[in-house]
Coordinates of C-alpha atoms in Angstrom, one line a residue:
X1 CA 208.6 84.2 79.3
X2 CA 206.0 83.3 81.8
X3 CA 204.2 86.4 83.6
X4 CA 202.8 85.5 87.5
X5 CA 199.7 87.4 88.0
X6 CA 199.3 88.6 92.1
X7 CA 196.3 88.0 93.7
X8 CA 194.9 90.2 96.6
X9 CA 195.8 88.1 99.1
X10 CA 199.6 87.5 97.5
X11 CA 200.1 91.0 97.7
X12 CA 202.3 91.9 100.6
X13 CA 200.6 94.9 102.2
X14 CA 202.6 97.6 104.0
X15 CA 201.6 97.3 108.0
X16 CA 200.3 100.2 108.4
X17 CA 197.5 100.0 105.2
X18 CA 196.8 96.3 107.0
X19 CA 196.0 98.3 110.0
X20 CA 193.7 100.7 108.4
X21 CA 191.9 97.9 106.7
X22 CA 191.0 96.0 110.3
X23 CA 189.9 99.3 111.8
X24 CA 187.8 99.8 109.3
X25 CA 186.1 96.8 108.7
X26 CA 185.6 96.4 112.7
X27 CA 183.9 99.8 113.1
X28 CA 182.4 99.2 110.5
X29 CA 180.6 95.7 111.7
X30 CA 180.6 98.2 115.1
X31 CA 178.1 100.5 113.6
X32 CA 175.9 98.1 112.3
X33 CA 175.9 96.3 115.3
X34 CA 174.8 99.6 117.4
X35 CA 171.1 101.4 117.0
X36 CA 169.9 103.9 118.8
X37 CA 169.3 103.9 122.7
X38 CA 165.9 104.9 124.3
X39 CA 164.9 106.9 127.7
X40 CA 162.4 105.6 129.4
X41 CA 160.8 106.9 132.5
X42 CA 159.4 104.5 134.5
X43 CA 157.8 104.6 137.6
X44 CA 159.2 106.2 140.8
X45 CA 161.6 108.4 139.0
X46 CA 163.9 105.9 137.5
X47 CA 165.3 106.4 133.9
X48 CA 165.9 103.4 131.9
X49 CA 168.1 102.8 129.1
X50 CA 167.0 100.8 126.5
X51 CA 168.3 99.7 123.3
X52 CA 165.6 99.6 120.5
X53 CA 167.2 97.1 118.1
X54 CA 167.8 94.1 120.4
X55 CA 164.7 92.0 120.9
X56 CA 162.1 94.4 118.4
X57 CA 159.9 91.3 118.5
X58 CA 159.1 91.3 122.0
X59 CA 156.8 93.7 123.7
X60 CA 159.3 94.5 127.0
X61 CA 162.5 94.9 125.6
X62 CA 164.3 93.9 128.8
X63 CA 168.0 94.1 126.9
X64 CA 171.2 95.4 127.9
X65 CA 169.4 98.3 130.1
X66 CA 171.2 100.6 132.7
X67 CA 169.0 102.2 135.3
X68 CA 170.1 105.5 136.3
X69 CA 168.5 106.9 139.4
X70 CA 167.2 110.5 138.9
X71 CA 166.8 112.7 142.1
X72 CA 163.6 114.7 143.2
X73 CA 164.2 118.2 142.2
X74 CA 164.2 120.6 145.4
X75 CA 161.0 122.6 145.6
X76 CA 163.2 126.0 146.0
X77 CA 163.6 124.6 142.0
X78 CA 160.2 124.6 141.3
X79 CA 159.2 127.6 142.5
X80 CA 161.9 130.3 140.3
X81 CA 165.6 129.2 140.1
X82 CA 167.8 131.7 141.9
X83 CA 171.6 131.0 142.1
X84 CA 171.8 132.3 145.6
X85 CA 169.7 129.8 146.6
X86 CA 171.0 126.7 145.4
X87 CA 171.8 123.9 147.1
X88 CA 174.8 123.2 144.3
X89 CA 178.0 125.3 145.2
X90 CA 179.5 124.5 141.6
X91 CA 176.6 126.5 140.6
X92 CA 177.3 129.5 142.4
X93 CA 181.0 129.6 141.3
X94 CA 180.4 129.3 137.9
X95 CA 181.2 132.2 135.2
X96 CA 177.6 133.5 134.6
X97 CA 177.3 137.0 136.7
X98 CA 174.7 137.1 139.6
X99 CA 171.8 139.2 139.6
X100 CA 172.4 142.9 140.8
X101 CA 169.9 144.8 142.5
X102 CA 168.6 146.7 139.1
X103 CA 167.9 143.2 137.6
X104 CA 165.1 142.8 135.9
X105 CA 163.2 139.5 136.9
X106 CA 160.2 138.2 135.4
X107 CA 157.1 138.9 136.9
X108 CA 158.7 140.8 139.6
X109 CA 157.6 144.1 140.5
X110 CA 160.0 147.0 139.3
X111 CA 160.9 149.9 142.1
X112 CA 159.3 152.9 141.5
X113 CA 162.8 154.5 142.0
X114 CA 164.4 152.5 139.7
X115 CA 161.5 152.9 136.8
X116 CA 162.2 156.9 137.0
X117 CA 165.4 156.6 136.5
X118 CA 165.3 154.2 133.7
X119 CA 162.7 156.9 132.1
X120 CA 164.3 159.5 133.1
X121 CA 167.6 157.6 130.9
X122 CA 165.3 156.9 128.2
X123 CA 163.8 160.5 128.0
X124 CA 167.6 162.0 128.3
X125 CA 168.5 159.6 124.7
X126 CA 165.5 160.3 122.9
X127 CA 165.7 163.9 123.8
X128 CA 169.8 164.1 122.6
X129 CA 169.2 162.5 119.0
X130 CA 166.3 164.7 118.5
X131 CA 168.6 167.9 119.2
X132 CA 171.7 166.3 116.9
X133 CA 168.4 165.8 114.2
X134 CA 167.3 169.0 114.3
X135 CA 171.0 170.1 114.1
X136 CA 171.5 168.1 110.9
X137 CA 168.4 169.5 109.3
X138 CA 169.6 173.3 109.8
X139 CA 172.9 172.1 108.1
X140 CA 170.5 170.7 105.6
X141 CA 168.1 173.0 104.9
X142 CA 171.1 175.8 104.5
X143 CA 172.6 173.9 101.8
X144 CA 169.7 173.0 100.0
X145 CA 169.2 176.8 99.8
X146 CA 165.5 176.5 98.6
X147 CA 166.2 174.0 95.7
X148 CA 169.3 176.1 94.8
X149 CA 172.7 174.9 96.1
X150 CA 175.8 176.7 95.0
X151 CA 177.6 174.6 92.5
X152 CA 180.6 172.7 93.8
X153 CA 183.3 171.9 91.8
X154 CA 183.1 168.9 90.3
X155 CA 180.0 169.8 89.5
X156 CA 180.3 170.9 86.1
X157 CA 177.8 169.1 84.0
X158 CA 173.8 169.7 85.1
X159 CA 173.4 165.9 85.9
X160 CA 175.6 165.9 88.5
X161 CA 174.0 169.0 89.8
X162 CA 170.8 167.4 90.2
X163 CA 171.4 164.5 91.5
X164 CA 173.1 166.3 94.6
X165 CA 169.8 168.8 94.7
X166 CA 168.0 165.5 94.8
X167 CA 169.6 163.7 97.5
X168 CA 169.6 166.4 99.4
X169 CA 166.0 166.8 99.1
X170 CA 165.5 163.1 100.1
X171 CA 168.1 163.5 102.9
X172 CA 165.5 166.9 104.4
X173 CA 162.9 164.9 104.3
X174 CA 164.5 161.4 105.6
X175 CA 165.4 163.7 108.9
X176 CA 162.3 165.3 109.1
X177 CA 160.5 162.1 109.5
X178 CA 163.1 161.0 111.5
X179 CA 162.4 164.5 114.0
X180 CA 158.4 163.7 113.8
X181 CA 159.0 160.0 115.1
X182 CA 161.7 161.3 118.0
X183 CA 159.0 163.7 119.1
X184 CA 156.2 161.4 118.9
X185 CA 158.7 159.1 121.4
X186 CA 159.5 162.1 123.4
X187 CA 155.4 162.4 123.9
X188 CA 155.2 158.9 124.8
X189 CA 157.8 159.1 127.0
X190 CA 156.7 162.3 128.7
X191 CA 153.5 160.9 129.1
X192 CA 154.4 157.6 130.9
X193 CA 155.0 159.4 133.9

């Protein structure tokens, strides 16, 4: 019996895989085609498009440019972009919030109403976790009971013992370091007034 071997090209192909096969092969001479495209700012404020692979040898590479105009930027622009200025209305309608009055802008001098009573803030949070520290030392320090808490009961076995008289230990001194620092704060704080 005689067996026909198929070539390739004697292979009927189901439409669709035929498709894929063109798409690919044409993006593919596509890409190689394409290179990368190049701003140029010439003179007078105009922004020229060039691409870099056409005409390499030649020192102007006057190929398939675009010139896009660009447009003097308003000196309001130049000075400190505020959106309640701006000629754009798109740019005062979009999402971002608009400054408030308590703003804080760069360079600007603060008011010396609004600095008290951002210190005055700041000296009323510093002065509240040092008071719930101090409270969580007392609770500390009464459990620690000198280095001698009353066993719990779980605690049956000396290692476990001392591994809670330990942590507590480091847990006293952890907020007592943390108590020095909030009063050091609270000093600084009190004295920037």
């Amino acid at each position: 019996m005689y067996t026909r071997v198929r070539t390739i090209i004697q292979t009927r192909l189901h439409p669709a895989i035929m498709g894929a096969a063109v798409f690919f092969l044409i993006s593919s001479a596509h890409a190689q085609t394409t290179s990368s495209v190049v701003y140029v700012c010439q003179e007078k404020g105009v922004l020229t498009l060039q691409n870099t692979q056409a005409h390499t040898n030649t020192a102007t590479r006057t190929c398939n440019s675009k010139i896009i105009t660009v447009r003097e930027i308003p000196r309001e622009f130049s000075r400190g972009f505020s959106r309640q200025t701006t000629p754009f209305p798109a740019l005062r309608q979009m999402g971002d919030p608009m400054p408030t009055a308590q703003t804080l802008i760069v360079g600007a001098q603060v008011p010396s109403a609004v600095q008290q009573q951002r210190d005055f803030g700041r000296r009323h949070i510093v002065q509240s976790e040092l008071n719930a520290a101090e409270q969580r030392l007392i609770k500390l320090q009464i459990e620690y009971n000198n280095g001698q808490p009353e066993r719990m009961g779980h605690e049956k076995n000396h290692p476990k013992y001392l591994d809670r008289v330990a942590g507590l230990k480091q847990n006293i001194q952890l907020t007592q370091s943390s108590i020095d620092a909030l009063k050091r704060e609270l000093t600084r704080v009190h004295g920037a007034q």
